[in-house]
PDB file of C-alpha atoms in Angstrom:
ATOM      1  CA  MET A 109     -21.254   7.043  13.578  1.00  0.00           C
ATOM      2  CA  ALA A 110     -19.538   7.606   9.925  1.00  0.00           C
ATOM      3  CA  PRO A 111     -16.028   5.628   9.817  1.00  0.00           C
ATOM      4  CA  THR A 112     -12.896   7.648   9.433  1.00  0.00           C
ATOM      5  CA  ILE A 113     -10.160   7.323   6.689  1.00  0.00           C
ATOM      6  CA  ALA A 114      -6.681   6.517   7.923  1.00  0.00           C
ATOM      7  CA  PRO A 115      -4.510   9.148   6.251  1.00  0.00           C
ATOM      8  CA  ASP A 116      -2.339   6.315   4.811  1.00  0.00           C
ATOM      9  CA  VAL A 117      -5.287   5.089   2.983  1.00  0.00           C
ATOM     10  CA  LEU A 118      -6.073   9.012   1.449  1.00  0.00           C
ATOM     11  CA  THR A 119      -2.545   8.331  -0.069  1.00  0.00           C
ATOM     12  CA  ALA A 120      -2.798   5.013  -1.225  1.00  0.00           C
ATOM     13  CA  LEU A 121      -5.761   6.109  -3.137  1.00  0.00           C
ATOM     14  CA  ARG A 122      -4.724   9.032  -4.364  1.00  0.00           C
ATOM     15  CA  ASP A 123      -1.758   7.463  -5.774  1.00  0.00           C
ATOM     16  CA  TYR A 124      -3.126   4.598  -7.792  1.00  0.00           C
ATOM     17  CA  ALA A 125      -3.802   5.140 -11.347  1.00  0.00           C
ATOM     18  CA  TRP A 126      -7.501   4.167 -11.575  1.00  0.00           C
ATOM     19  CA  PRO A 127      -7.926   2.798 -15.036  1.00  0.00           C
ATOM     20  CA  GLY A 128     -11.386   2.171 -14.143  1.00  0.00           C
ATOM     21  CA  ASN A 129     -11.804   5.851 -13.378  1.00  0.00           C
ATOM     22  CA  VAL A 130     -14.554   6.986 -10.883  1.00  0.00           C
ATOM     23  CA  ARG A 131     -16.618   3.720 -11.210  1.00  0.00           C
ATOM     24  CA  GLU A 132     -13.711   2.041  -9.893  1.00  0.00           C
ATOM     25  CA  LEU A 133     -13.121   4.098  -7.100  1.00  0.00           C
ATOM     26  CA  LYS A 134     -16.493   4.139  -6.036  1.00  0.00           C
ATOM     27  CA  HIS A 135     -16.653   0.432  -5.876  1.00  0.00           C
ATOM     28  CA  VAL A 136     -13.282   0.146  -4.163  1.00  0.00           C
ATOM     29  CA  VAL A 137     -14.447   2.526  -1.446  1.00  0.00           C
ATOM     30  CA  GLU A 138     -18.139   0.943  -0.972  1.00  0.00           C
ATOM     31  CA  ARG A 139     -16.249  -2.626  -0.339  1.00  0.00           C
ATOM     32  CA  ALA A 140     -13.666  -1.207   2.008  1.00  0.00           C
ATOM     33  CA  LEU A 141     -16.438   0.551   4.116  1.00  0.00           C
ATOM     34  CA  ALA A 142     -18.161  -2.764   4.173  1.00  0.00           C
ATOM     35  CA  ALA A 143     -15.630  -4.086   5.657  1.00  0.00           C
ATOM     36  CA  VAL A 144     -14.667  -1.461   8.422  1.00  0.00           C
ATOM     37  CA  ASP A 145     -15.100  -3.349  11.628  1.00  0.00           C
ATOM     38  CA  ARG A 146     -13.728  -0.481  14.018  1.00  0.00           C
ATOM     39  CA  GLY A 147     -14.748   2.509  12.583  1.00  0.00           C
ATOM     40  CA  VAL A 148     -11.430   3.373  10.693  1.00  0.00           C
ATOM     41  CA  LEU A 149     -10.885   2.509   7.406  1.00  0.00           C
ATOM     42  CA  THR A 150      -7.044   1.221   6.859  1.00  0.00           C
ATOM     43  CA  LEU A 151      -4.997  -0.115   4.294  1.00  0.00           C
ATOM     44  CA  ARG A 152      -5.747  -3.866   5.186  1.00  0.00           C
ATOM     45  CA  HIS A 153      -9.407  -2.962   4.033  1.00  0.00           C
ATOM     46  CA  LEU A 154      -8.382  -2.201   0.335  1.00  0.00           C
ATOM     47  CA  PRO A 155      -7.546  -4.640  -2.102  1.00  0.00           C
ATOM     48  CA  GLN A 156      -3.836  -5.653  -2.639  1.00  0.00           C
ATOM     49  CA  GLU A 157      -4.024  -4.434  -6.615  1.00  0.00           C
ATOM     50  CA  ILE A 158      -4.792  -1.026  -4.916  1.00  0.00           C
ATOM     51  CA  LEU A 159      -1.798  -0.990  -2.943  1.00  0.00           C
ATOM     52  CA  GLU A 160       0.363  -2.461  -5.504  1.00  0.00           C
ATOM     53  CA  GLY A 161      -0.507   0.264  -8.088  1.00  0.00           C
ATOM     54  CA  ALA A 162      -0.221   3.149  -5.584  1.00  0.00           C
ATOM     55  CA  ALA A 163       3.601   1.808  -4.529  1.00  0.00           C
ATOM     56  CA  LEU A 164       4.339   1.819  -8.238  1.00  0.00           C
ATOM     57  CA  ASN A 165       2.522   4.484 -10.047  1.00  0.00           C
ATOM     58  CA  PRO A 166       5.271   7.096 -11.512  1.00  0.00           C
ATOM     59  CA  ASP A 167       2.829   9.904 -11.426  1.00  0.00           C
ATOM     60  CA  ALA A 168       2.535   9.972  -7.380  1.00  0.00           C
ATOM     61  CA  LEU A 169       5.005  12.343  -6.771  1.00  0.00           C
ATOM     62  CA  PRO A 170       4.049  15.535  -8.780  1.00  0.00           C
ATOM     63  CA  GLY A 171       6.734  17.221 -10.754  1.00  0.00           C
ATOM     64  CA  ARG A 172       8.846  14.221 -11.121  1.00  0.00           C
ATOM     65  CA  ARG A 173       9.483  10.747 -11.470  1.00  0.00           C
ATOM     66  CA  PRO A 174      10.138   8.756  -8.136  1.00  0.00           C
ATOM     67  CA  THR A 175      13.656   6.605  -8.284  1.00  0.00           C
ATOM     68  CA  LEU A 176      13.895   3.144  -8.080  1.00  0.00           C
ATOM     69  CA  ASP A 177      14.460   3.287  -4.220  1.00  0.00           C
ATOM     70  CA  GLU A 178      11.512   5.333  -3.737  1.00  0.00           C
ATOM     71  CA  VAL A 179       9.208   3.001  -5.488  1.00  0.00           C
ATOM     72  CA  GLU A 180      10.758   0.045  -3.708  1.00  0.00           C
ATOM     73  CA  ARG A 181      10.282   1.553  -0.310  1.00  0.00           C
ATOM     74  CA  ARG A 182       6.704   2.292  -1.089  1.00  0.00           C
ATOM     75  CA  TYR A 183       6.164  -0.942  -2.521  1.00  0.00           C
ATOM     76  CA  ILE A 184       7.601  -2.765   0.713  1.00  0.00           C
ATOM     77  CA  ALA A 185       5.523  -0.806   2.918  1.00  0.00           C
ATOM     78  CA  ALA A 186       2.111  -1.423   1.481  1.00  0.00           C
ATOM     79  CA  THR A 187       3.336  -5.062   1.495  1.00  0.00           C
ATOM     80  CA  LEU A 188       4.008  -4.874   4.834  1.00  0.00           C
ATOM     81  CA  GLN A 189       0.912  -3.298   5.671  1.00  0.00           C
ATOM     82  CA  HIS A 190      -1.206  -5.758   3.597  1.00  0.00           C
ATOM     83  CA  ALA A 191       0.511  -8.672   5.389  1.00  0.00           C
ATOM     84  CA  ARG A 192      -0.517  -6.627   8.973  1.00  0.00           C
ATOM     85  CA  GLY A 193       3.081  -6.547   9.793  1.00  0.00           C
ATOM     86  CA  ASN A 194       3.853  -9.972   9.346  1.00  0.00           C
ATOM     87  CA  GLN A 195       7.283 -10.531   8.082  1.00  0.00           C
ATOM     88  CA  THR A 196       7.397 -13.992   6.873  1.00  0.00           C
ATOM     89  CA  LYS A 197       4.226 -13.568   4.697  1.00  0.00           C
ATOM     90  CA  ALA A 198       5.547 -10.046   3.625  1.00  0.00           C
ATOM     91  CA  ALA A 199       8.712 -11.666   2.743  1.00  0.00           C
ATOM     92  CA  GLN A 200       7.060 -14.115   0.636  1.00  0.00           C
ATOM     93  CA  LEU A 201       4.612 -11.922  -0.960  1.00  0.00           C
ATOM     94  CA  LEU A 202       7.593  -9.872  -2.324  1.00  0.00           C
ATOM     95  CA  GLY A 203       9.186 -12.859  -3.302  1.00  0.00           C
ATOM     96  CA  ILE A 204      12.696 -12.544  -0.909  1.00  0.00           C
ATOM     97  CA  SER A 205      14.004 -13.845   2.261  1.00  0.00           C
ATOM     98  CA  ARG A 206      12.967 -12.607   5.857  1.00  0.00           C
ATOM     99  CA  LYS A 207      16.867 -11.712   5.891  1.00  0.00           C
ATOM    100  CA  ALA A 208      16.734  -9.673   2.814  1.00  0.00           C
ATOM    101  CA  LEU A 209      13.281  -8.146   4.086  1.00  0.00           C
ATOM    102  CA  TRP A 210      14.858  -7.130   7.194  1.00  0.00           C
ATOM    103  CA  GLU A 211      17.541  -5.461   5.484  1.00  0.00           C
ATOM    104  CA  LYS A 212      15.681  -3.382   3.172  1.00  0.00           C
ATOM    105  CA  ARG A 213      13.701  -2.547   5.907  1.00  0.00           C
ATOM    106  CA  LYS A 214      16.448  -1.182   7.798  1.00  0.00           C
ATOM    107  CA  ARG A 215      17.572   0.689   4.556  1.00  0.00           C
ATOM    108  CA  TYR A 216      14.674   2.525   4.084  1.00  0.00           C
ATOM    109  CA  GLY A 217      13.540   3.074   7.707  1.00  0.00           C
ATOM    110  CA  LEU A 218      10.709   0.892   8.056  1.00  0.00           C
ATOM    111  CA  GLU A 219      10.916  -0.128  11.404  1.00  0.00           C
TER     112      GLU A 219
END
């Protein structure tokens, strides 16, 4: 059975700038599909640089540049996904305290 791809994965893949173009995309997808364990490709299967790059891509929102709050929210959400919901690990990756992460999650509705 072919694996399915979670919608947030498609968003991250679409929003990444792809400096290596199609060849880089092909390799990332091949590696991610090789790691799928239950038939669903999720954000945890993508490399961190894809998650970070997608969160910071200024062209991800067509027609306008994202605000700093939008970029921060997306970056925090991608980091939380990468940390598989582990608040301590996500805070460490972000370089902030758990309390600061909690406050930002509350501010951005990432509960």
